[in-house]
PDB file of C-alpha atoms in Angstrom:
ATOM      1  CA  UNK H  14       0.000   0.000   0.000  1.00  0.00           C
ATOM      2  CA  UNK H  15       1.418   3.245  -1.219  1.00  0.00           C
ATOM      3  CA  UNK H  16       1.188   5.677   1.449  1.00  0.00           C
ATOM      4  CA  UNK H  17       2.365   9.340   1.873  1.00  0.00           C
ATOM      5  CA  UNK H  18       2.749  10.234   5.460  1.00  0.00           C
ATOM      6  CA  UNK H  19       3.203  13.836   6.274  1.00  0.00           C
ATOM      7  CA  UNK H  20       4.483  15.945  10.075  1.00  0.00           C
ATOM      8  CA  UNK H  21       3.634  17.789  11.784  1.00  0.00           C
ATOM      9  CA  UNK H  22      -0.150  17.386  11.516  1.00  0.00           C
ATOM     10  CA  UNK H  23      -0.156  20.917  13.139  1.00  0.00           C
ATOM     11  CA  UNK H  24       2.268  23.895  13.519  1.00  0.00           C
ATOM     12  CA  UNK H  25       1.808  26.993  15.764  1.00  0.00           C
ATOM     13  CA  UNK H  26       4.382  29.686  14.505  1.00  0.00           C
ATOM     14  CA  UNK H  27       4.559  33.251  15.737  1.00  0.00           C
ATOM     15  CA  UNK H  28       4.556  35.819  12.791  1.00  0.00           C
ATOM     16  CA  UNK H  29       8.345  36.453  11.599  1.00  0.00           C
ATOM     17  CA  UNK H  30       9.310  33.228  12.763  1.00  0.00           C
ATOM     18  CA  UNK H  31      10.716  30.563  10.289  1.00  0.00           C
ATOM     19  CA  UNK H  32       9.610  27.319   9.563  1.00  0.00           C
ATOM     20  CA  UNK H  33       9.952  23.908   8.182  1.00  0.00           C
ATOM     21  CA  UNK H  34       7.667  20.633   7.977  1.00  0.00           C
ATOM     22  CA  UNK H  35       8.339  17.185   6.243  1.00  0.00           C
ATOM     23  CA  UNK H  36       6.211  14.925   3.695  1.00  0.00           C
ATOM     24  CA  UNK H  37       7.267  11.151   3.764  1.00  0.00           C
ATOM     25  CA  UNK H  38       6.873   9.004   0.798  1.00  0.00           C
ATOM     26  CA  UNK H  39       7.902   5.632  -0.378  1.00  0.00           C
ATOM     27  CA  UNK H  40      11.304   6.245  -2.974  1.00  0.00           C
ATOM     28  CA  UNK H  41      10.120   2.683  -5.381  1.00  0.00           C
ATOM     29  CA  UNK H  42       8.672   3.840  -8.778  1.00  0.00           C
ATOM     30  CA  UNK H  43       8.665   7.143  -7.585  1.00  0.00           C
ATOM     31  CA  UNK H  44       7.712   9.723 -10.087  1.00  0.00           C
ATOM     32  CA  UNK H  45       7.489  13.061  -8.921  1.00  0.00           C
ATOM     33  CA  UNK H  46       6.466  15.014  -5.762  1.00  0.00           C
ATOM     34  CA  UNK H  47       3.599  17.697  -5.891  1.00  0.00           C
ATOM     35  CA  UNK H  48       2.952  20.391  -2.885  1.00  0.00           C
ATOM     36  CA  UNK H  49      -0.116  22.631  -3.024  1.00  0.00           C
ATOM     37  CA  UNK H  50      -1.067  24.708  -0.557  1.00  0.00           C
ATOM     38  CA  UNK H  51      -4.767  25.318   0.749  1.00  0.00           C
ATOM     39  CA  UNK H  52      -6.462  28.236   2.469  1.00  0.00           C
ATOM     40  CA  UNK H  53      -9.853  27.834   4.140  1.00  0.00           C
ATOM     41  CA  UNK H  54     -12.697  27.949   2.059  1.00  0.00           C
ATOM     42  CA  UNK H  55     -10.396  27.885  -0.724  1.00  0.00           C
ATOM     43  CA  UNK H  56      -9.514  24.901  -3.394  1.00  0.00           C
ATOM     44  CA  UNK H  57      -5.785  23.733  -3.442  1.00  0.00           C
ATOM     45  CA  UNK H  58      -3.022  25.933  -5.207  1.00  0.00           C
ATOM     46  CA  UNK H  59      -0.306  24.454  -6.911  1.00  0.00           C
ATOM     47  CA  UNK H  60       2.718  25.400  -5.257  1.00  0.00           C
ATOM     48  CA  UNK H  61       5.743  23.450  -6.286  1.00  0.00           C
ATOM     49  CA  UNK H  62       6.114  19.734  -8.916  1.00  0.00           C
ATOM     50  CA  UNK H  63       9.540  18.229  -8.374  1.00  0.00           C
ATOM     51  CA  UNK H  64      10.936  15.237  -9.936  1.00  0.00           C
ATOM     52  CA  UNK H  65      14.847  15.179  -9.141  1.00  0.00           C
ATOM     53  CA  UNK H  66      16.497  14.438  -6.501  1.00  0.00           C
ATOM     54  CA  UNK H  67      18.667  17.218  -4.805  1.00  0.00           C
ATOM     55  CA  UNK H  68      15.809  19.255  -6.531  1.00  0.00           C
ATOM     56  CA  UNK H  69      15.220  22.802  -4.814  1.00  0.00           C
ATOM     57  CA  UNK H  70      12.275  24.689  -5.632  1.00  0.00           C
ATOM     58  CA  UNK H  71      11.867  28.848  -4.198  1.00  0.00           C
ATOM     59  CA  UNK H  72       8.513  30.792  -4.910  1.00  0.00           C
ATOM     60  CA  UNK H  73       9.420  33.983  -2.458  1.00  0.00           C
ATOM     61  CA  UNK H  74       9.274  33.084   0.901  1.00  0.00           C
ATOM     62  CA  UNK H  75       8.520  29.493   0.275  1.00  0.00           C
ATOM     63  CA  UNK H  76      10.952  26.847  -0.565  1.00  0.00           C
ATOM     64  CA  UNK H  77      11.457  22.894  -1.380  1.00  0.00           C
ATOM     65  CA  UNK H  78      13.732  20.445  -1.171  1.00  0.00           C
ATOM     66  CA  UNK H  79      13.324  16.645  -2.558  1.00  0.00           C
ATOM     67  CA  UNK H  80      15.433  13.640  -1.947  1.00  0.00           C
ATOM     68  CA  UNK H  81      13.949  10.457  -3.384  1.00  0.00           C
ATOM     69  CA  UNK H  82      17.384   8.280  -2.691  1.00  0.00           C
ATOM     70  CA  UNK H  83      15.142   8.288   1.246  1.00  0.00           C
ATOM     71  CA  UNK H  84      11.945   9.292   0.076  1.00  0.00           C
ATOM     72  CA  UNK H  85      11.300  12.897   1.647  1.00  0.00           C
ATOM     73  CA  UNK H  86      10.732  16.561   0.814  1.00  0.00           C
ATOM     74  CA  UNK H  87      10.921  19.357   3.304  1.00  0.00           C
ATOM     75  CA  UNK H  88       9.071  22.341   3.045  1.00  0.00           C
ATOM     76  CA  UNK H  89      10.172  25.676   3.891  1.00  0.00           C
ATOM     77  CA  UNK H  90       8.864  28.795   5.226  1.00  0.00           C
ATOM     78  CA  UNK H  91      10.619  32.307   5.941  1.00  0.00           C
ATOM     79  CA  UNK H  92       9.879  34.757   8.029  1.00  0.00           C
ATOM     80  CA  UNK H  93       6.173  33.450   8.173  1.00  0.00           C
ATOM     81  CA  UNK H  94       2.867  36.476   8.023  1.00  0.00           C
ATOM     82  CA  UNK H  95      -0.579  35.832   8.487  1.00  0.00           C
ATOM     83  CA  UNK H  96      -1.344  35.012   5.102  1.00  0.00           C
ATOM     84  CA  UNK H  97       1.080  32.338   4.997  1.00  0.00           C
ATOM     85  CA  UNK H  98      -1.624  30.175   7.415  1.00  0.00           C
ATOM     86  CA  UNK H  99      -2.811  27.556   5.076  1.00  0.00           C
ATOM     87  CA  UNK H 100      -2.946  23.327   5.094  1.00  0.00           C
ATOM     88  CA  UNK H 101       0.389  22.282   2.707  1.00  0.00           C
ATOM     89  CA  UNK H 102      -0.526  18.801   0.576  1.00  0.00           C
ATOM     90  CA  UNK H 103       2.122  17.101  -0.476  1.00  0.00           C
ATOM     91  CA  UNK H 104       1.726  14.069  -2.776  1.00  0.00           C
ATOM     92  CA  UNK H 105       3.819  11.565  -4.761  1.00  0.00           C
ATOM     93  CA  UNK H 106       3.197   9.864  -8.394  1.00  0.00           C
ATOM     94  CA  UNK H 107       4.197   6.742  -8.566  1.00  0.00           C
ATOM     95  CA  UNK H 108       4.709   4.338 -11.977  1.00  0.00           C
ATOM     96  CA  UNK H 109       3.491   1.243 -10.350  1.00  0.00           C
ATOM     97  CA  UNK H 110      -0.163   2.505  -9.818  1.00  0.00           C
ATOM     98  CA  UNK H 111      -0.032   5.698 -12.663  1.00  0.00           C
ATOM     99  CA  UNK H 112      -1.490   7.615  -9.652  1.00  0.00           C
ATOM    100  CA  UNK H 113      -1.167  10.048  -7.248  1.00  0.00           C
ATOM    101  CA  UNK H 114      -1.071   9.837  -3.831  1.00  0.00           C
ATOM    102  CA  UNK H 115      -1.989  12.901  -0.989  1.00  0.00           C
ATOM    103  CA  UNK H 116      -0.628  12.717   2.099  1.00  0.00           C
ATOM    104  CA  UNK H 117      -2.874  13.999   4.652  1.00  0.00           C
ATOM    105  CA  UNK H 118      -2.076  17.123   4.740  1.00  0.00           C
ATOM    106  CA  UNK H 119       0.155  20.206   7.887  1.00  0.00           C
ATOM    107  CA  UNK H 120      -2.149  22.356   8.801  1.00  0.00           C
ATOM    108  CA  UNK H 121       0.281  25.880   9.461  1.00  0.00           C
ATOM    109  CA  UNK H 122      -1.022  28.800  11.443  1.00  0.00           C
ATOM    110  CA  UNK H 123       0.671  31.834  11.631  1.00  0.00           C
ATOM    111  CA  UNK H 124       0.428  33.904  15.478  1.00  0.00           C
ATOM    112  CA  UNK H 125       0.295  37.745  14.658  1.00  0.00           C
TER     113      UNK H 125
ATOM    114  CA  UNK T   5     -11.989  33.440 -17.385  1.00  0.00           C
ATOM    115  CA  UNK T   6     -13.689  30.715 -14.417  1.00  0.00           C
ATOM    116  CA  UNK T   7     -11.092  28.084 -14.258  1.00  0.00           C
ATOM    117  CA  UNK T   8     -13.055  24.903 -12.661  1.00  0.00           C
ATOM    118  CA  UNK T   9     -16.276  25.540 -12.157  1.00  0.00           C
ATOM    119  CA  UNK T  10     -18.744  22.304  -9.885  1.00  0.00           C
ATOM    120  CA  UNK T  11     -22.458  22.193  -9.192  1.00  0.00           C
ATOM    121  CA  UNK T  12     -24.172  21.658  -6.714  1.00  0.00           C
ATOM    122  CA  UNK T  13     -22.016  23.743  -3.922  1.00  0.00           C
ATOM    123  CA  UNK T  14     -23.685  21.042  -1.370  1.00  0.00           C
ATOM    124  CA  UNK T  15     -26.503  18.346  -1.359  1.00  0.00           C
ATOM    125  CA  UNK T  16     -28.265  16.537   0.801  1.00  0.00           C
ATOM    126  CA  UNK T  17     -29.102  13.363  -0.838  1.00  0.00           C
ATOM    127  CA  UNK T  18     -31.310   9.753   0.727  1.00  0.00           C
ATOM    128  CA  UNK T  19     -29.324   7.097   0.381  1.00  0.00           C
ATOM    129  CA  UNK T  20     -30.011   5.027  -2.505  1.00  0.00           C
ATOM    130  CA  UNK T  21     -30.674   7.733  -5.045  1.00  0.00           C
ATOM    131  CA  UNK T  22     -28.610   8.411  -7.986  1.00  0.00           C
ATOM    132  CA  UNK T  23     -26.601  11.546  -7.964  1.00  0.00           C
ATOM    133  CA  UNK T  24     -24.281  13.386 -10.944  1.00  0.00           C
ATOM    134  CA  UNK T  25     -21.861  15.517  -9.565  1.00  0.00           C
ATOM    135  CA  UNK T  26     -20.687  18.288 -12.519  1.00  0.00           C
ATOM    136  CA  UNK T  27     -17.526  19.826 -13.317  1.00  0.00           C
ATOM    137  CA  UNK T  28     -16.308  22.164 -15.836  1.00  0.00           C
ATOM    138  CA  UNK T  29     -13.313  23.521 -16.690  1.00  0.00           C
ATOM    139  CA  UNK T  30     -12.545  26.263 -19.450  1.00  0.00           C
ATOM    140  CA  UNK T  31      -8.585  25.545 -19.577  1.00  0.00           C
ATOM    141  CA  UNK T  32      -8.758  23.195 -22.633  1.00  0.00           C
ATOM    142  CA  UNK T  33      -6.999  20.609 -20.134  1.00  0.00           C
ATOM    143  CA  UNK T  34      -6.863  17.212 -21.442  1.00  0.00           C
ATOM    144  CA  UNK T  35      -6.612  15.643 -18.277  1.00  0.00           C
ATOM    145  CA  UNK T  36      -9.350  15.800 -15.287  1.00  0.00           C
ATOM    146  CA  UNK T  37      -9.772  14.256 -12.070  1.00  0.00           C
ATOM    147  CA  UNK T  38     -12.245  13.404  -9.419  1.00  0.00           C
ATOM    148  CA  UNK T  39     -11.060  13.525  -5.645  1.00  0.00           C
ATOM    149  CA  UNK T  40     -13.243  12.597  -2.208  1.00  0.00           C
ATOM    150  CA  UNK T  41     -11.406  14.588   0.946  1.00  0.00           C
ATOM    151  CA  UNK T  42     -12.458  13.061   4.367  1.00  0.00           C
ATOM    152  CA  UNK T  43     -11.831  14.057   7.679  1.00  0.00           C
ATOM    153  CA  UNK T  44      -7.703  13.364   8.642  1.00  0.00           C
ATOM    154  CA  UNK T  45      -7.452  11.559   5.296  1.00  0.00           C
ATOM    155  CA  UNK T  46      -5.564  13.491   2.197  1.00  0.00           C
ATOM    156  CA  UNK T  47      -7.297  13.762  -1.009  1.00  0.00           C
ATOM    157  CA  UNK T  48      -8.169  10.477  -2.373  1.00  0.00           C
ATOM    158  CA  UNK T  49      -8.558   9.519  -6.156  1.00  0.00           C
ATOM    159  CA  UNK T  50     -11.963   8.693  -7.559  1.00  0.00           C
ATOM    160  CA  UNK T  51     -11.806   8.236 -11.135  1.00  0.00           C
ATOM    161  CA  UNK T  52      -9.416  10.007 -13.843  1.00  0.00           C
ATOM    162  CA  UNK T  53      -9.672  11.485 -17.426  1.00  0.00           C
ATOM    163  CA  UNK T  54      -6.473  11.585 -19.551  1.00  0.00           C
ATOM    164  CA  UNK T  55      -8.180  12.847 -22.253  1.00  0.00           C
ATOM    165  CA  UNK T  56     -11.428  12.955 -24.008  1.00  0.00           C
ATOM    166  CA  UNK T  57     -13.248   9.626 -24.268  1.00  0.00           C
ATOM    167  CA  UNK T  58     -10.801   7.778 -21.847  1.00  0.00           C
ATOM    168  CA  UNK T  59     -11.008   7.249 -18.032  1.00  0.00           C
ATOM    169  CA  UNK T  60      -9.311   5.109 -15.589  1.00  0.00           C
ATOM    170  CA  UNK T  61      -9.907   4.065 -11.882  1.00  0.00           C
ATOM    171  CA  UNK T  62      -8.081   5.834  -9.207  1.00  0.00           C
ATOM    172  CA  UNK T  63      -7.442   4.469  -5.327  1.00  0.00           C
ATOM    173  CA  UNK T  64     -11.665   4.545  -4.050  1.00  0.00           C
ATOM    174  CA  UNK T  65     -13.320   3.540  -7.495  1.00  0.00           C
ATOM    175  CA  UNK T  66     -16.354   1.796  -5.951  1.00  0.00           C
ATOM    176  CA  UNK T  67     -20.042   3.189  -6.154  1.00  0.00           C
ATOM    177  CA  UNK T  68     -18.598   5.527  -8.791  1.00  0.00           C
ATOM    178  CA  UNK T  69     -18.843   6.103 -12.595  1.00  0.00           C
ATOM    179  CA  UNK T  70     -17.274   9.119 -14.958  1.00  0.00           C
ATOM    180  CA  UNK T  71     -17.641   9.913 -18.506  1.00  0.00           C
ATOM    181  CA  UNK T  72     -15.567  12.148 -20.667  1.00  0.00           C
ATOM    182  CA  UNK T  73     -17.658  13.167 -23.460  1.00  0.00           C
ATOM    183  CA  UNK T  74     -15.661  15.748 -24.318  1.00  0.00           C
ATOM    184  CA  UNK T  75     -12.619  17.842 -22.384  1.00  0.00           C
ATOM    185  CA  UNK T  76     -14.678  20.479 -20.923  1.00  0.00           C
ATOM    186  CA  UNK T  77     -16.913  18.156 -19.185  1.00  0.00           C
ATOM    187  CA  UNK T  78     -16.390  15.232 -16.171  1.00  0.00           C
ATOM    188  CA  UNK T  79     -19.556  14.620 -14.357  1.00  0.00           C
ATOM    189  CA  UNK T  80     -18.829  11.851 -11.171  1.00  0.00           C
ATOM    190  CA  UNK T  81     -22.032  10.007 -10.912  1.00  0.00           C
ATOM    191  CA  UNK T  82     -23.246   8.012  -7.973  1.00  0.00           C
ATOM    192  CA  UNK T  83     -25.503   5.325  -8.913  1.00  0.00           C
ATOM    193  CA  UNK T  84     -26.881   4.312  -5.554  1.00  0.00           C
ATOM    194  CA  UNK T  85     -25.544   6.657  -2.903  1.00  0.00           C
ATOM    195  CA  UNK T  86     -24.699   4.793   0.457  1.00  0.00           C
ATOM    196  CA  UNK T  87     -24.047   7.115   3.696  1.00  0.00           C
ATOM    197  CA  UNK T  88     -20.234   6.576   3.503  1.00  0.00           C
ATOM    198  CA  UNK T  89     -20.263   8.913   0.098  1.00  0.00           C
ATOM    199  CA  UNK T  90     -20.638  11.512   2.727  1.00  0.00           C
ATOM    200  CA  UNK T  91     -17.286  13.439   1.429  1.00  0.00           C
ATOM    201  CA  UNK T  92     -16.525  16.801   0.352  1.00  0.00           C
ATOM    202  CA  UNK T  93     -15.525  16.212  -3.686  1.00  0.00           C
ATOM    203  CA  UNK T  94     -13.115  17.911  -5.375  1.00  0.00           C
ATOM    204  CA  UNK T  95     -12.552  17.788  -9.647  1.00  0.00           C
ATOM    205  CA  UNK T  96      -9.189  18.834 -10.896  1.00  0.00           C
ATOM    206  CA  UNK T  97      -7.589  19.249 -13.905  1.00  0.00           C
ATOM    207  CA  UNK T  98      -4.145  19.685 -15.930  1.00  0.00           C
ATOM    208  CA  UNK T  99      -2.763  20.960 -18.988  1.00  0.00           C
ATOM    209  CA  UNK T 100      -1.616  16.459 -19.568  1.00  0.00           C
ATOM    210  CA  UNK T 101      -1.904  13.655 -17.723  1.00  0.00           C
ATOM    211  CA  UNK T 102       1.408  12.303 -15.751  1.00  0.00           C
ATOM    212  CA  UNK T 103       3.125  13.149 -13.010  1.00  0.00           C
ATOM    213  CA  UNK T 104       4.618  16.843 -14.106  1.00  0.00           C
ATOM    214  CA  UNK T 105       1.732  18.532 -14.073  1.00  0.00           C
ATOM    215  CA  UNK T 106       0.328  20.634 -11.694  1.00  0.00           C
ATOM    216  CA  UNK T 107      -3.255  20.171 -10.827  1.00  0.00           C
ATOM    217  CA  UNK T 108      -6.045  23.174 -11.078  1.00  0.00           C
ATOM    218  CA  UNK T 109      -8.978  22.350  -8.353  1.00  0.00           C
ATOM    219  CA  UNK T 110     -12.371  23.269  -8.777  1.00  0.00           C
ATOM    220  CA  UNK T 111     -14.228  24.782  -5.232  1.00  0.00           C
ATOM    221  CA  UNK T 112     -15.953  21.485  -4.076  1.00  0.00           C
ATOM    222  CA  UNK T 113     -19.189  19.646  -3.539  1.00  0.00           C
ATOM    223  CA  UNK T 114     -20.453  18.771   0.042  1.00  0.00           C
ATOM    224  CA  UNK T 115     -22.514  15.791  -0.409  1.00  0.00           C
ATOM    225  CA  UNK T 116     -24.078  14.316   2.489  1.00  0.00           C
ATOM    226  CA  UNK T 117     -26.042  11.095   2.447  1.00  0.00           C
ATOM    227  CA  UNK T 118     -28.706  10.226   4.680  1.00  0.00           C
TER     228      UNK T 118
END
């Protein structure tokens, strides 16, 4: 059973803090690694596809990392702001199944 | 320009009725998806489109059924809803199926079966 395993579950960061959380994934067949981020109310938002490994992705504050030799991609935050408080998906392709796979999801929320 | 566009926005449906959930998307994607998202679970896969006229099963096929008439349109029916439908659904789409492609959501569908 392919399964994508992602910690923390929750983060509490105060404003101007930074931060970092971790999506696990199994490294056989292993495609490529997705992470969208999604606000309340909101539908998911692509933020980063990553298929190398020693890959590093940057969109402003917000940056990846992706090592599929262990099967894990951290996610990275600087100097988090309000708006930054959002659940971050990641989720893994893999060739065996032709699917993707979510993990569950770290729900991030930003103290002003 | 809309994006992803689903109706209903929530339903309350008796078990054992037939339900067709709609999506539309205005992207000229050639690949589509259908998604359930339960409580502590991520995003699971339904049913997929790679492109017009061909779909596949994803991870939670069962009680489900898709068409892909043509690439605007996926509708996810439910032939015979059972209570543990209850999901929020989710269609998505990208530019081509695989694994580099990001995915475009649409803004959901509460169902709730009774």
């Amino acid at each position: 059973i392919l399964n994508v395993e992602q910690s923390p579950q929750s983060l509490h960061v105060q404003e101007g803090d930074s931060t970092n959380f971790t999506c696990s994934f199994p490294s056989s067949n292993f495609y490529a690694l997705h992470w969208y981020r999604w606000e309340t109310a909101k539908s998911p938002e692509a933020l980063f596809v990553m298929t190398l490994n020693g890959d590093e992705k940057k969109k402003g504050r917000i940056s990846a990392t992706l090592n599929t030799k262990e099967g894990y991609s951290y996610l990275y935050i600087k100097g988090s702001q309000p708006e930054d408080s959002a659940t971050y998906l990641c989720a893994s392709w893999y060739s065996s199944a032709s699917k993707i796979i979510f993990g569950s999801g770290t729900r991030l929320s930003i103290r002003p | 320009i809309a994006g992803i566009t689903q109706a209903p926005t929530s339903q309350i449906l008796a078990a054992g009725r037939r339900m067709t959930l709609r999506c539309t998307q205005d992207m000229r994607h050639n690949a589509m998806y259908w998604y359930r998202q339960d409580l502590g679970l991520g995003l699971r896969l339904i049913h997929y489109s790679n492109t017009a006229g061909t779909t596949g099963k994803g991870e939670v096929p069962d009680g489900y059924s898709v068409s892909r008439a043509n690439t605007d349109d996926f509708p996810l029916t439910l032939a015979s809803a059972v209570p543990s439908q209850t999901s929020v659904y989710f269609c998505a789409s990208s530019e081509e199926w695989g694994s580099y492609n990001e995915q475009f959501f649409g803004p959901g569908t509460r169902l709730t079966v009774l």
